[in-house]
Amino acid sequence: MPTTAWEVFANCERAVLAGVPTHRTADDKEFHFQRWVEQRIREAGYEVPMTGRNTYPDFPVTGVAESYEVKGITVGSRENDFDCNSALPSGQHGGANVLYVFGRYEGSAAGENPNVLDIVIAHGSFLNAGGGYQADNKSMRVLGSYGDILLRDRKMYVSYTPYRLLTGLREHCTLVLPQDWPDRPAAGWVQVGSAERTEHNEVLVAYHADLPANTLTPTFEPNPNAGATHHFEIWRTTEGDDGSVVTLA
C-alpha cells in the first residue's frame, strides 16, 4: 500500500525548522494553517483537489488512498481537545486512511505571519479506533408555548488531541502511525516511542435529556471489541530527534 505520510511529515518538519510562516489575513483568520499544510503536501509532490472549507477530510490525495484532516491550534489556547463538528474522528473515510495534522502556531502578537511551532501528524485510529454510534442531526417542532418552535438535536463531538494523549510533543515534530506502517525510508528516522490504546468495555447507544433538570443520562451496551488493543509507533526524523522518549500521558 503506497503512503504519503513519511514524505508529507518530513516536508512539514522542514518548513517548521526553516521558519516558514503561515499567512493570516484580517478577514480569514481560521484557514491559514490549512493553506500552509496544503502547500507542504503539494511541495512533497502530491496533488490534492480543490475542496470546500467544510469538506471532510480537508485534503484527499489524488491517486493515493489517503486524506489529511487539518486542525490548527493557536499556542496557549485549546491545545488538549478539538471540535469534531458532526463526525467522530476515524482512521478511515470513504475507503481511504485519514491522517490528522495538528499544528500549534503563534498568536495574534505575531501579526499576519505567525510561525508554526510544532506539528503532530497522527493516523485517525489513534484518536478513535472506529467504534461508536454516530447519529444524524434530528429535529422536532415541539417547543414553546404554542408548540411550534423547532428543537434541533445536533450531534457535536469533542476529542482529545495528541498533545493531551502523549508526552513531550511541544516544540517537536512527531509522527504517530499504526504499527508496521508501510514504506518507511531506510534511513533518516528514529522511533521515539510506542503506544497502546485499549478499547473501552462499553459503547454509548442512547441518552436521555431531562430538560427541567438540564441533565443527560447515558445508556450503554457491551462493546463487542472490548479489550482490543491497538498498537502505534511514534517517529521523528533524525534531524528533529533530541533523544527524548514519547509515551502515553
JSON list of C-alpha atoms in Angstrom, two decimals:
[
{"chain": "A", "resi": 1, "resn": "MET", "atom": "CA", "xyz": [0.00, 0.00, 0.00]},
{"chain": "A", "resi": 2, "resn": "PRO", "atom": "CA", "xyz": [1.64, 3.28, -1.05]},
{"chain": "A", "resi": 3, "resn": "THR", "atom": "CA", "xyz": [1.67, 6.02, 1.57]},
{"chain": "A", "resi": 4, "resn": "THR", "atom": "CA", "xyz": [2.35, 9.74, 1.60]},
{"chain": "A", "resi": 5, "resn": "ALA", "atom": "CA", "xyz": [2.79, 10.02, 5.38]},
{"chain": "A", "resi": 6, "resn": "TRP", "atom": "CA", "xyz": [6.58, 9.94, 5.64]},
{"chain": "A", "resi": 7, "resn": "GLU", "atom": "CA", "xyz": [7.20, 12.47, 2.87]},
{"chain": "A", "resi": 8, "resn": "VAL", "atom": "CA", "xyz": [4.42, 14.87, 3.89]},
{"chain": "A", "resi": 9, "resn": "PHE", "atom": "CA", "xyz": [5.54, 14.81, 7.52]},
{"chain": "A", "resi": 10, "resn": "ALA", "atom": "CA", "xyz": [9.19, 15.38, 6.60]},
{"chain": "A", "resi": 11, "resn": "ASN", "atom": "CA", "xyz": [8.21, 18.30, 4.39]},
{"chain": "A", "resi": 12, "resn": "CYS", "atom": "CA", "xyz": [6.12, 19.85, 7.17]},
{"chain": "A", "resi": 13, "resn": "GLU", "atom": "CA", "xyz": [9.02, 19.49, 9.59]},
{"chain": "A", "resi": 14, "resn": "ARG", "atom": "CA", "xyz": [11.45, 21.10, 7.16]},
{"chain": "A", "resi": 15, "resn": "ALA", "atom": "CA", "xyz": [9.12, 24.09, 6.89]},
{"chain": "A", "resi": 16, "resn": "VAL", "atom": "CA", "xyz": [8.82, 24.35, 10.68]},
{"chain": "A", "resi": 17, "resn": "LEU", "atom": "CA", "xyz": [12.59, 24.21, 11.15]},
{"chain": "A", "resi": 18, "resn": "ALA", "atom": "CA", "xyz": [13.12, 26.75, 8.35]},
{"chain": "A", "resi": 19, "resn": "GLY", "atom": "CA", "xyz": [10.63, 29.16, 9.93]},
{"chain": "A", "resi": 20, "resn": "VAL", "atom": "CA", "xyz": [8.20, 29.15, 7.02]},
{"chain": "A", "resi": 21, "resn": "PRO", "atom": "CA", "xyz": [5.21, 31.08, 8.42]},
{"chain": "A", "resi": 22, "resn": "THR", "atom": "CA", "xyz": [1.55, 30.90, 7.65]},
{"chain": "A", "resi": 23, "resn": "HIS", "atom": "CA", "xyz": [-0.23, 33.96, 6.27]},
{"chain": "A", "resi": 24, "resn": "ARG", "atom": "CA", "xyz": [-3.24, 35.09, 8.27]},
{"chain": "A", "resi": 25, "resn": "THR", "atom": "CA", "xyz": [-5.37, 37.95, 6.93]},
{"chain": "A", "resi": 26, "resn": "ALA", "atom": "CA", "xyz": [-7.83, 40.02, 8.94]},
{"chain": "A", "resi": 27, "resn": "ASP", "atom": "CA", "xyz": [-10.84, 38.59, 7.11]},
{"chain": "A", "resi": 28, "resn": "ASP", "atom": "CA", "xyz": [-9.63, 34.96, 7.09]},
{"chain": "A", "resi": 29, "resn": "LYS", "atom": "CA", "xyz": [-8.14, 34.04, 10.45]},
{"chain": "A", "resi": 30, "resn": "GLU", "atom": "CA", "xyz": [-9.28, 30.42, 10.57]},
{"chain": "A", "resi": 31, "resn": "PHE", "atom": "CA", "xyz": [-7.89, 28.70, 7.49]},
{"chain": "A", "resi": 32, "resn": "HIS", "atom": "CA", "xyz": [-4.31, 29.96, 7.23]},
{"chain": "A", "resi": 33, "resn": "PHE", "atom": "CA", "xyz": [-2.89, 26.77, 8.75]},
{"chain": "A", "resi": 34, "resn": "GLN", "atom": "CA", "xyz": [-4.92, 24.65, 6.33]},
{"chain": "A", "resi": 35, "resn": "ARG", "atom": "CA", "xyz": [-3.36, 26.52, 3.43]},
{"chain": "A", "resi": 36, "resn": "TRP", "atom": "CA", "xyz": [0.09, 26.05, 4.97]},
{"chain": "A", "resi": 37, "resn": "VAL", "atom": "CA", "xyz": [-0.43, 22.27, 5.17]},
{"chain": "A", "resi": 38, "resn": "GLU", "atom": "CA", "xyz": [-1.85, 22.14, 1.64]},
{"chain": "A", "resi": 39, "resn": "GLN", "atom": "CA", "xyz": [1.31, 23.81, 0.35]},
{"chain": "A", "resi": 40, "resn": "ARG", "atom": "CA", "xyz": [3.50, 21.27, 2.17]},
{"chain": "A", "resi": 41, "resn": "ILE", "atom": "CA", "xyz": [1.55, 18.38, 0.62]},
{"chain": "A", "resi": 42, "resn": "ARG", "atom": "CA", "xyz": [1.97, 19.85, -2.85]},
{"chain": "A", "resi": 43, "resn": "GLU", "atom": "CA", "xyz": [5.68, 20.54, -2.26]},
{"chain": "A", "resi": 44, "resn": "ALA", "atom": "CA", "xyz": [6.09, 16.85, -1.37]},
{"chain": "A", "resi": 45, "resn": "GLY", "atom": "CA", "xyz": [4.95, 16.05, -4.90]},
{"chain": "A", "resi": 46, "resn": "TYR", "atom": "CA", "xyz": [1.31, 15.15, -4.31]},
{"chain": "A", "resi": 47, "resn": "GLU", "atom": "CA", "xyz": [-1.85, 16.68, -5.71]},
{"chain": "A", "resi": 48, "resn": "VAL", "atom": "CA", "xyz": [-4.98, 17.46, -3.73]},
{"chain": "A", "resi": 49, "resn": "PRO", "atom": "CA", "xyz": [-8.22, 18.64, -5.36]},
{"chain": "A", "resi": 50, "resn": "MET", "atom": "CA", "xyz": [-9.79, 21.97, -4.55]},
{"chain": "A", "resi": 51, "resn": "THR", "atom": "CA", "xyz": [-12.36, 21.28, -1.83]},
{"chain": "A", "resi": 52, "resn": "GLY", "atom": "CA", "xyz": [-14.82, 23.31, 0.18]},
{"chain": "A", "resi": 53, "resn": "ARG", "atom": "CA", "xyz": [-13.77, 24.67, 3.53]},
{"chain": "A", "resi": 54, "resn": "ASN", "atom": "CA", "xyz": [-16.17, 22.40, 5.39]},
{"chain": "A", "resi": 55, "resn": "THR", "atom": "CA", "xyz": [-15.26, 19.26, 3.45]},
{"chain": "A", "resi": 56, "resn": "TYR", "atom": "CA", "xyz": [-14.17, 16.21, 5.46]},
{"chain": "A", "resi": 57, "resn": "PRO", "atom": "CA", "xyz": [-11.39, 15.29, 5.23]},
{"chain": "A", "resi": 58, "resn": "ASP", "atom": "CA", "xyz": [-9.79, 18.55, 4.16]},
{"chain": "A", "resi": 59, "resn": "PHE", "atom": "CA", "xyz": [-7.33, 17.16, 1.62]},
{"chain": "A", "resi": 60, "resn": "PRO", "atom": "CA", "xyz": [-7.83, 13.82, -0.15]},
{"chain": "A", "resi": 61, "resn": "VAL", "atom": "CA", "xyz": [-4.63, 12.95, -2.01]},
{"chain": "A", "resi": 62, "resn": "THR", "atom": "CA", "xyz": [-5.08, 12.29, -5.71]},
{"chain": "A", "resi": 63, "resn": "GLY", "atom": "CA", "xyz": [-4.18, 8.73, -6.70]},
{"chain": "A", "resi": 64, "resn": "VAL", "atom": "CA", "xyz": [-3.45, 7.55, -3.15]},
{"chain": "A", "resi": 65, "resn": "ALA", "atom": "CA", "xyz": [-5.97, 6.16, -0.65]},
{"chain": "A", "resi": 66, "resn": "GLU", "atom": "CA", "xyz": [-5.03, 8.74, 1.98]},
{"chain": "A", "resi": 67, "resn": "SER", "atom": "CA", "xyz": [-6.52, 12.02, 3.15]},
{"chain": "A", "resi": 68, "resn": "TYR", "atom": "CA", "xyz": [-5.41, 14.76, 5.54]},
{"chain": "A", "resi": 69, "resn": "GLU", "atom": "CA", "xyz": [-7.64, 16.49, 8.08]},
{"chain": "A", "resi": 70, "resn": "VAL", "atom": "CA", "xyz": [-6.09, 19.69, 9.46]},
{"chain": "A", "resi": 71, "resn": "LYS", "atom": "CA", "xyz": [-6.53, 21.10, 12.97]},
{"chain": "A", "resi": 72, "resn": "GLY", "atom": "CA", "xyz": [-4.71, 24.35, 13.73]},
{"chain": "A", "resi": 73, "resn": "ILE", "atom": "CA", "xyz": [-4.16, 25.48, 17.31]},
{"chain": "A", "resi": 74, "resn": "THR", "atom": "CA", "xyz": [-3.19, 28.96, 18.48]},
{"chain": "A", "resi": 75, "resn": "VAL", "atom": "CA", "xyz": [-0.50, 28.45, 21.10]},
{"chain": "A", "resi": 76, "resn": "GLY", "atom": "CA", "xyz": [-1.89, 28.75, 24.62]},
{"chain": "A", "resi": 77, "resn": "SER", "atom": "CA", "xyz": [-5.50, 28.19, 23.52]},
{"chain": "A", "resi": 78, "resn": "ARG", "atom": "CA", "xyz": [-7.34, 24.85, 23.32]},
{"chain": "A", "resi": 79, "resn": "GLU", "atom": "CA", "xyz": [-4.37, 22.53, 22.97]},
{"chain": "A", "resi": 80, "resn": "ASN", "atom": "CA", "xyz": [-5.87, 19.47, 24.68]},
{"chain": "A", "resi": 81, "resn": "ASP", "atom": "CA", "xyz": [-9.08, 18.89, 22.72]},
{"chain": "A", "resi": 82, "resn": "PHE", "atom": "CA", "xyz": [-10.74, 19.89, 19.47]},
{"chain": "A", "resi": 83, "resn": "ASP", "atom": "CA", "xyz": [-14.21, 20.12, 17.96]},
{"chain": "A", "resi": 84, "resn": "CYS", "atom": "CA", "xyz": [-15.00, 17.32, 15.52]},
{"chain": "A", "resi": 85, "resn": "ASN", "atom": "CA", "xyz": [-18.15, 19.05, 14.27]},
{"chain": "A", "resi": 86, "resn": "SER", "atom": "CA", "xyz": [-20.59, 16.34, 13.16]},
{"chain": "A", "resi": 87, "resn": "ALA", "atom": "CA", "xyz": [-18.19, 13.43, 12.64]},
{"chain": "A", "resi": 88, "resn": "LEU", "atom": "CA", "xyz": [-16.30, 11.24, 15.08]},
{"chain": "A", "resi": 89, "resn": "PRO", "atom": "CA", "xyz": [-12.59, 11.12, 14.32]},
{"chain": "A", "resi": 90, "resn": "SER", "atom": "CA", "xyz": [-11.60, 7.97, 12.48]},
{"chain": "A", "resi": 91, "resn": "GLY", "atom": "CA", "xyz": [-8.71, 6.38, 10.67]},
{"chain": "A", "resi": 92, "resn": "GLN", "atom": "CA", "xyz": [-10.84, 5.52, 7.64]},
{"chain": "A", "resi": 93, "resn": "HIS", "atom": "CA", "xyz": [-13.23, 7.52, 5.48]},
{"chain": "A", "resi": 94, "resn": "GLY", "atom": "CA", "xyz": [-14.55, 6.60, 2.08]},
{"chain": "A", "resi": 95, "resn": "GLY", "atom": "CA", "xyz": [-12.05, 3.76, 1.74]},
{"chain": "A", "resi": 96, "resn": "ALA", "atom": "CA", "xyz": [-9.04, 5.97, 2.47]},
{"chain": "A", "resi": 97, "resn": "ASN", "atom": "CA", "xyz": [-6.78, 6.31, 5.50]},
{"chain": "A", "resi": 98, "resn": "VAL", "atom": "CA", "xyz": [-7.23, 9.60, 7.34]},
{"chain": "A", "resi": 99, "resn": "LEU", "atom": "CA", "xyz": [-4.20, 11.34, 8.83]},
{"chain": "A", "resi": 100, "resn": "TYR", "atom": "CA", "xyz": [-4.83, 14.25, 11.21]},
{"chain": "A", "resi": 101, "resn": "VAL", "atom": "CA", "xyz": [-2.41, 17.18, 11.11]},
{"chain": "A", "resi": 102, "resn": "PHE", "atom": "CA", "xyz": [-2.25, 19.18, 14.35]},
{"chain": "A", "resi": 103, "resn": "GLY", "atom": "CA", "xyz": [-0.09, 22.27, 14.48]},
{"chain": "A", "resi": 104, "resn": "ARG", "atom": "CA", "xyz": [0.50, 24.95, 17.08]},
{"chain": "A", "resi": 105, "resn": "TYR", "atom": "CA", "xyz": [1.24, 28.42, 15.75]},
{"chain": "A", "resi": 106, "resn": "GLU", "atom": "CA", "xyz": [1.91, 31.84, 17.23]},
{"chain": "A", "resi": 107, "resn": "GLY", "atom": "CA", "xyz": [-0.94, 34.02, 18.44]},
{"chain": "A", "resi": 108, "resn": "SER", "atom": "CA", "xyz": [-2.16, 37.44, 17.37]},
{"chain": "A", "resi": 109, "resn": "ALA", "atom": "CA", "xyz": [1.00, 39.19, 18.55]},
{"chain": "A", "resi": 110, "resn": "ALA", "atom": "CA", "xyz": [2.78, 37.62, 15.56]},
{"chain": "A", "resi": 111, "resn": "GLY", "atom": "CA", "xyz": [0.58, 39.60, 13.18]},
{"chain": "A", "resi": 112, "resn": "GLU", "atom": "CA", "xyz": [-0.27, 38.29, 9.73]},
{"chain": "A", "resi": 113, "resn": "ASN", "atom": "CA", "xyz": [2.61, 35.80, 9.50]},
{"chain": "A", "resi": 114, "resn": "PRO", "atom": "CA", "xyz": [2.67, 33.55, 12.58]},
{"chain": "A", "resi": 115, "resn": "ASN", "atom": "CA", "xyz": [5.29, 30.82, 12.73]},
{"chain": "A", "resi": 116, "resn": "VAL", "atom": "CA", "xyz": [4.32, 27.19, 13.15]},
{"chain": "A", "resi": 117, "resn": "LEU", "atom": "CA", "xyz": [5.91, 25.99, 16.40]},
{"chain": "A", "resi": 118, "resn": "ASP", "atom": "CA", "xyz": [5.40, 22.25, 16.10]},
{"chain": "A", "resi": 119, "resn": "ILE", "atom": "CA", "xyz": [3.25, 19.68, 14.34]},
{"chain": "A", "resi": 120, "resn": "VAL", "atom": "CA", "xyz": [1.86, 16.23, 15.02]},
{"chain": "A", "resi": 121, "resn": "ILE", "atom": "CA", "xyz": [0.60, 14.02, 12.22]},
{"chain": "A", "resi": 122, "resn": "ALA", "atom": "CA", "xyz": [-1.39, 11.12, 13.67]},
{"chain": "A", "resi": 123, "resn": "HIS", "atom": "CA", "xyz": [-3.39, 8.37, 12.00]},
{"chain": "A", "resi": 124, "resn": "GLY", "atom": "CA", "xyz": [-7.05, 8.86, 12.90]},
{"chain": "A", "resi": 125, "resn": "SER", "atom": "CA", "xyz": [-7.27, 5.44, 14.55]},
{"chain": "A", "resi": 126, "resn": "PHE", "atom": "CA", "xyz": [-5.03, 6.77, 17.32]},
{"chain": "A", "resi": 127, "resn": "LEU", "atom": "CA", "xyz": [-7.85, 9.15, 18.24]},
{"chain": "A", "resi": 128, "resn": "ASN", "atom": "CA", "xyz": [-10.68, 6.67, 17.70]},
{"chain": "A", "resi": 129, "resn": "ALA", "atom": "CA", "xyz": [-10.42, 3.07, 16.51]},
{"chain": "A", "resi": 130, "resn": "GLY", "atom": "CA", "xyz": [-13.69, 3.40, 14.61]},
{"chain": "A", "resi": 131, "resn": "GLY", "atom": "CA", "xyz": [-16.30, 2.27, 17.09]},
{"chain": "A", "resi": 132, "resn": "GLY", "atom": "CA", "xyz": [-19.16, 4.32, 18.46]},
{"chain": "A", "resi": 133, "resn": "TYR", "atom": "CA", "xyz": [-22.59, 5.14, 17.13]},
{"chain": "A", "resi": 134, "resn": "GLN", "atom": "CA", "xyz": [-22.85, 8.36, 15.17]},
{"chain": "A", "resi": 135, "resn": "ALA", "atom": "CA", "xyz": [-26.35, 9.77, 14.88]},
{"chain": "A", "resi": 136, "resn": "ASP", "atom": "CA", "xyz": [-27.73, 12.07, 12.21]},
{"chain": "A", "resi": 137, "resn": "ASN", "atom": "CA", "xyz": [-28.92, 15.51, 13.22]},
{"chain": "A", "resi": 138, "resn": "LYS", "atom": "CA", "xyz": [-32.62, 15.34, 14.11]},
{"chain": "A", "resi": 139, "resn": "SER", "atom": "CA", "xyz": [-35.28, 17.89, 14.98]},
{"chain": "A", "resi": 140, "resn": "MET", "atom": "CA", "xyz": [-38.78, 18.16, 16.45]},
{"chain": "A", "resi": 141, "resn": "ARG", "atom": "CA", "xyz": [-41.17, 21.12, 16.24]},
{"chain": "A", "resi": 142, "resn": "VAL", "atom": "CA", "xyz": [-42.39, 20.85, 19.81]},
{"chain": "A", "resi": 143, "resn": "LEU", "atom": "CA", "xyz": [-41.05, 23.75, 21.89]},
{"chain": "A", "resi": 144, "resn": "GLY", "atom": "CA", "xyz": [-42.52, 27.00, 23.14]},
{"chain": "A", "resi": 145, "resn": "SER", "atom": "CA", "xyz": [-45.92, 27.98, 24.44]},
{"chain": "A", "resi": 146, "resn": "TYR", "atom": "CA", "xyz": [-47.51, 27.30, 21.05]},
{"chain": "A", "resi": 147, "resn": "GLY", "atom": "CA", "xyz": [-45.55, 24.12, 20.39]},
{"chain": "A", "resi": 148, "resn": "ASP", "atom": "CA", "xyz": [-44.22, 25.33, 17.05]},
{"chain": "A", "resi": 149, "resn": "ILE", "atom": "CA", "xyz": [-40.57, 26.11, 17.82]},
{"chain": "A", "resi": 150, "resn": "LEU", "atom": "CA", "xyz": [-38.05, 23.69, 16.40]},
{"chain": "A", "resi": 151, "resn": "LEU", "atom": "CA", "xyz": [-35.80, 21.74, 18.76]},
{"chain": "A", "resi": 152, "resn": "ARG", "atom": "CA", "xyz": [-32.64, 20.71, 16.92]},
{"chain": "A", "resi": 153, "resn": "ASP", "atom": "CA", "xyz": [-30.66, 17.77, 18.29]},
{"chain": "A", "resi": 154, "resn": "ARG", "atom": "CA", "xyz": [-27.35, 18.46, 16.60]},
{"chain": "A", "resi": 155, "resn": "LYS", "atom": "CA", "xyz": [-24.59, 15.95, 17.26]},
{"chain": "A", "resi": 156, "resn": "MET", "atom": "CA", "xyz": [-21.28, 17.60, 18.12]},
{"chain": "A", "resi": 157, "resn": "TYR", "atom": "CA", "xyz": [-18.16, 15.79, 19.29]},
{"chain": "A", "resi": 158, "resn": "VAL", "atom": "CA", "xyz": [-15.00, 16.86, 21.11]},
{"chain": "A", "resi": 159, "resn": "SER", "atom": "CA", "xyz": [-11.94, 14.61, 21.01]},
{"chain": "A", "resi": 160, "resn": "TYR", "atom": "CA", "xyz": [-8.57, 14.76, 22.74]},
{"chain": "A", "resi": 161, "resn": "THR", "atom": "CA", "xyz": [-5.63, 15.97, 20.65]},
{"chain": "A", "resi": 162, "resn": "PRO", "atom": "CA", "xyz": [-2.28, 14.15, 20.65]},
{"chain": "A", "resi": 163, "resn": "TYR", "atom": "CA", "xyz": [-0.99, 16.99, 22.85]},
{"chain": "A", "resi": 164, "resn": "ARG", "atom": "CA", "xyz": [-3.28, 15.62, 25.60]},
{"chain": "A", "resi": 165, "resn": "LEU", "atom": "CA", "xyz": [-2.72, 11.93, 24.89]},
{"chain": "A", "resi": 166, "resn": "LEU", "atom": "CA", "xyz": [1.09, 11.90, 24.59]},
{"chain": "A", "resi": 167, "resn": "THR", "atom": "CA", "xyz": [4.03, 13.44, 26.43]},
{"chain": "A", "resi": 168, "resn": "GLY", "atom": "CA", "xyz": [6.73, 15.69, 25.06]},
{"chain": "A", "resi": 169, "resn": "LEU", "atom": "CA", "xyz": [5.15, 16.85, 21.80]},
{"chain": "A", "resi": 170, "resn": "ARG", "atom": "CA", "xyz": [5.51, 20.59, 22.21]},
{"chain": "A", "resi": 171, "resn": "GLU", "atom": "CA", "xyz": [8.48, 22.16, 20.41]},
{"chain": "A", "resi": 172, "resn": "HIS", "atom": "CA", "xyz": [8.93, 18.95, 18.39]},
{"chain": "A", "resi": 173, "resn": "CYS", "atom": "CA", "xyz": [7.53, 17.47, 15.19]},
{"chain": "A", "resi": 174, "resn": "THR", "atom": "CA", "xyz": [6.10, 13.99, 15.70]},
{"chain": "A", "resi": 175, "resn": "LEU", "atom": "CA", "xyz": [4.53, 11.30, 13.53]},
{"chain": "A", "resi": 176, "resn": "VAL", "atom": "CA", "xyz": [2.15, 8.71, 15.04]},
{"chain": "A", "resi": 177, "resn": "LEU", "atom": "CA", "xyz": [1.28, 5.70, 12.87]},
{"chain": "A", "resi": 178, "resn": "PRO", "atom": "CA", "xyz": [-0.20, 2.24, 13.35]},
{"chain": "A", "resi": 179, "resn": "GLN", "atom": "CA", "xyz": [2.40, -0.43, 13.99]},
{"chain": "A", "resi": 180, "resn": "ASP", "atom": "CA", "xyz": [4.21, -1.68, 10.86]},
{"chain": "A", "resi": 181, "resn": "TRP", "atom": "CA", "xyz": [3.06, 1.20, 8.67]},
{"chain": "A", "resi": 182, "resn": "PRO", "atom": "CA", "xyz": [4.48, 0.58, 5.18]},
{"chain": "A", "resi": 183, "resn": "ASP", "atom": "CA", "xyz": [7.24, 2.20, 3.14]},
{"chain": "A", "resi": 184, "resn": "ARG", "atom": "CA", "xyz": [9.34, 3.67, 5.94]},
{"chain": "A", "resi": 185, "resn": "PRO", "atom": "CA", "xyz": [12.52, 5.11, 4.40]},
{"chain": "A", "resi": 186, "resn": "ALA", "atom": "CA", "xyz": [15.64, 3.07, 5.12]},
{"chain": "A", "resi": 187, "resn": "ALA", "atom": "CA", "xyz": [17.42, 5.94, 6.85]},
{"chain": "A", "resi": 188, "resn": "GLY", "atom": "CA", "xyz": [16.71, 9.26, 8.49]},
{"chain": "A", "resi": 189, "resn": "TRP", "atom": "CA", "xyz": [14.08, 8.17, 11.02]},
{"chain": "A", "resi": 190, "resn": "VAL", "atom": "CA", "xyz": [14.11, 7.37, 14.74]},
{"chain": "A", "resi": 191, "resn": "GLN", "atom": "CA", "xyz": [11.34, 5.60, 16.64]},
{"chain": "A", "resi": 192, "resn": "VAL", "atom": "CA", "xyz": [10.95, 7.68, 19.80]},
{"chain": "A", "resi": 193, "resn": "GLY", "atom": "CA", "xyz": [8.14, 5.72, 21.42]},
{"chain": "A", "resi": 194, "resn": "SER", "atom": "CA", "xyz": [5.24, 3.34, 21.12]},
{"chain": "A", "resi": 195, "resn": "ALA", "atom": "CA", "xyz": [1.71, 3.44, 22.45]},
{"chain": "A", "resi": 196, "resn": "GLU", "atom": "CA", "xyz": [-1.13, 1.02, 23.01]},
{"chain": "A", "resi": 197, "resn": "ARG", "atom": "CA", "xyz": [-4.76, 2.07, 23.22]},
{"chain": "A", "resi": 198, "resn": "THR", "atom": "CA", "xyz": [-7.32, -0.42, 24.52]},
{"chain": "A", "resi": 199, "resn": "GLU", "atom": "CA", "xyz": [-10.97, -0.29, 23.58]},
{"chain": "A", "resi": 200, "resn": "HIS", "atom": "CA", "xyz": [-13.50, 0.53, 26.30]},
{"chain": "A", "resi": 201, "resn": "ASN", "atom": "CA", "xyz": [-15.80, -2.10, 27.80]},
{"chain": "A", "resi": 202, "resn": "GLU", "atom": "CA", "xyz": [-18.99, -0.27, 26.81]},
{"chain": "A", "resi": 203, "resn": "VAL", "atom": "CA", "xyz": [-20.38, 1.78, 23.94]},
{"chain": "A", "resi": 204, "resn": "LEU", "atom": "CA", "xyz": [-22.98, 4.52, 24.16]},
{"chain": "A", "resi": 205, "resn": "VAL", "atom": "CA", "xyz": [-26.22, 3.52, 22.42]},
{"chain": "A", "resi": 206, "resn": "ALA", "atom": "CA", "xyz": [-28.63, 6.19, 23.69]},
{"chain": "A", "resi": 207, "resn": "TYR", "atom": "CA", "xyz": [-29.03, 9.10, 26.05]},
{"chain": "A", "resi": 208, "resn": "HIS", "atom": "CA", "xyz": [-31.97, 10.76, 27.80]},
{"chain": "A", "resi": 209, "resn": "ALA", "atom": "CA", "xyz": [-32.22, 14.54, 28.01]},
{"chain": "A", "resi": 210, "resn": "ASP", "atom": "CA", "xyz": [-34.16, 15.85, 31.03]},
{"chain": "A", "resi": 211, "resn": "LEU", "atom": "CA", "xyz": [-34.99, 19.46, 30.11]},
{"chain": "A", "resi": 212, "resn": "PRO", "atom": "CA", "xyz": [-36.26, 20.66, 33.53]},
{"chain": "A", "resi": 213, "resn": "ALA", "atom": "CA", "xyz": [-33.25, 19.14, 35.30]},
{"chain": "A", "resi": 214, "resn": "ASN", "atom": "CA", "xyz": [-30.86, 20.10, 32.47]},
{"chain": "A", "resi": 215, "resn": "THR", "atom": "CA", "xyz": [-29.16, 16.70, 32.59]},
{"chain": "A", "resi": 216, "resn": "LEU", "atom": "CA", "xyz": [-28.09, 13.99, 30.15]},
{"chain": "A", "resi": 217, "resn": "THR", "atom": "CA", "xyz": [-28.24, 10.33, 31.18]},
{"chain": "A", "resi": 218, "resn": "PRO", "atom": "CA", "xyz": [-26.31, 7.83, 29.03]},
{"chain": "A", "resi": 219, "resn": "THR", "atom": "CA", "xyz": [-27.31, 4.27, 28.15]},
{"chain": "A", "resi": 220, "resn": "PHE", "atom": "CA", "xyz": [-24.54, 1.77, 27.39]},
{"chain": "A", "resi": 221, "resn": "GLU", "atom": "CA", "xyz": [-24.23, -1.68, 25.89]},
{"chain": "A", "resi": 222, "resn": "PRO", "atom": "CA", "xyz": [-21.22, -4.02, 25.90]},
{"chain": "A", "resi": 223, "resn": "ASN", "atom": "CA", "xyz": [-18.59, -3.17, 23.32]},
{"chain": "A", "resi": 224, "resn": "PRO", "atom": "CA", "xyz": [-18.13, -6.20, 21.03]},
{"chain": "A", "resi": 225, "resn": "ASN", "atom": "CA", "xyz": [-14.47, -5.15, 20.66]},
{"chain": "A", "resi": 226, "resn": "ALA", "atom": "CA", "xyz": [-13.90, -4.64, 24.40]},
{"chain": "A", "resi": 227, "resn": "GLY", "atom": "CA", "xyz": [-10.27, -5.17, 25.34]},
{"chain": "A", "resi": 228, "resn": "ALA", "atom": "CA", "xyz": [-8.95, -4.98, 21.78]},
{"chain": "A", "resi": 229, "resn": "THR", "atom": "CA", "xyz": [-5.55, -3.32, 21.80]},
{"chain": "A", "resi": 230, "resn": "HIS", "atom": "CA", "xyz": [-4.32, -1.05, 19.01]},
{"chain": "A", "resi": 231, "resn": "HIS", "atom": "CA", "xyz": [-0.57, -0.57, 18.68]},
{"chain": "A", "resi": 232, "resn": "PHE", "atom": "CA", "xyz": [1.10, 2.60, 17.42]},
{"chain": "A", "resi": 233, "resn": "GLU", "atom": "CA", "xyz": [4.66, 3.67, 16.68]},
{"chain": "A", "resi": 234, "resn": "ILE", "atom": "CA", "xyz": [5.90, 7.21, 17.29]},
{"chain": "A", "resi": 235, "resn": "TRP", "atom": "CA", "xyz": [8.52, 8.60, 14.94]},
{"chain": "A", "resi": 236, "resn": "ARG", "atom": "CA", "xyz": [10.74, 11.62, 14.42]},
{"chain": "A", "resi": 237, "resn": "THR", "atom": "CA", "xyz": [13.34, 12.38, 11.81]},
{"chain": "A", "resi": 238, "resn": "THR", "atom": "CA", "xyz": [16.99, 12.20, 12.81]},
{"chain": "A", "resi": 239, "resn": "GLU", "atom": "CA", "xyz": [17.13, 15.96, 12.28]},
{"chain": "A", "resi": 240, "resn": "GLY", "atom": "CA", "xyz": [14.29, 16.55, 14.73]},
{"chain": "A", "resi": 241, "resn": "ASP", "atom": "CA", "xyz": [15.26, 13.91, 17.30]},
{"chain": "A", "resi": 242, "resn": "ASP", "atom": "CA", "xyz": [16.79, 15.11, 20.57]},
{"chain": "A", "resi": 243, "resn": "GLY", "atom": "CA", "xyz": [16.87, 11.75, 22.35]},
{"chain": "A", "resi": 244, "resn": "SER", "atom": "CA", "xyz": [13.63, 12.26, 24.28]},
{"chain": "A", "resi": 245, "resn": "VAL", "atom": "CA", "xyz": [11.07, 9.46, 24.57]},
{"chain": "A", "resi": 246, "resn": "VAL", "atom": "CA", "xyz": [7.36, 9.94, 23.89]},
{"chain": "A", "resi": 247, "resn": "THR", "atom": "CA", "xyz": [4.84, 7.98, 25.99]},
{"chain": "A", "resi": 248, "resn": "LEU", "atom": "CA", "xyz": [1.13, 7.98, 26.70]},
{"chain": "A", "resi": 249, "resn": "ALA", "atom": "CA", "xyz": [0.28, 10.77, 29.13]}
]
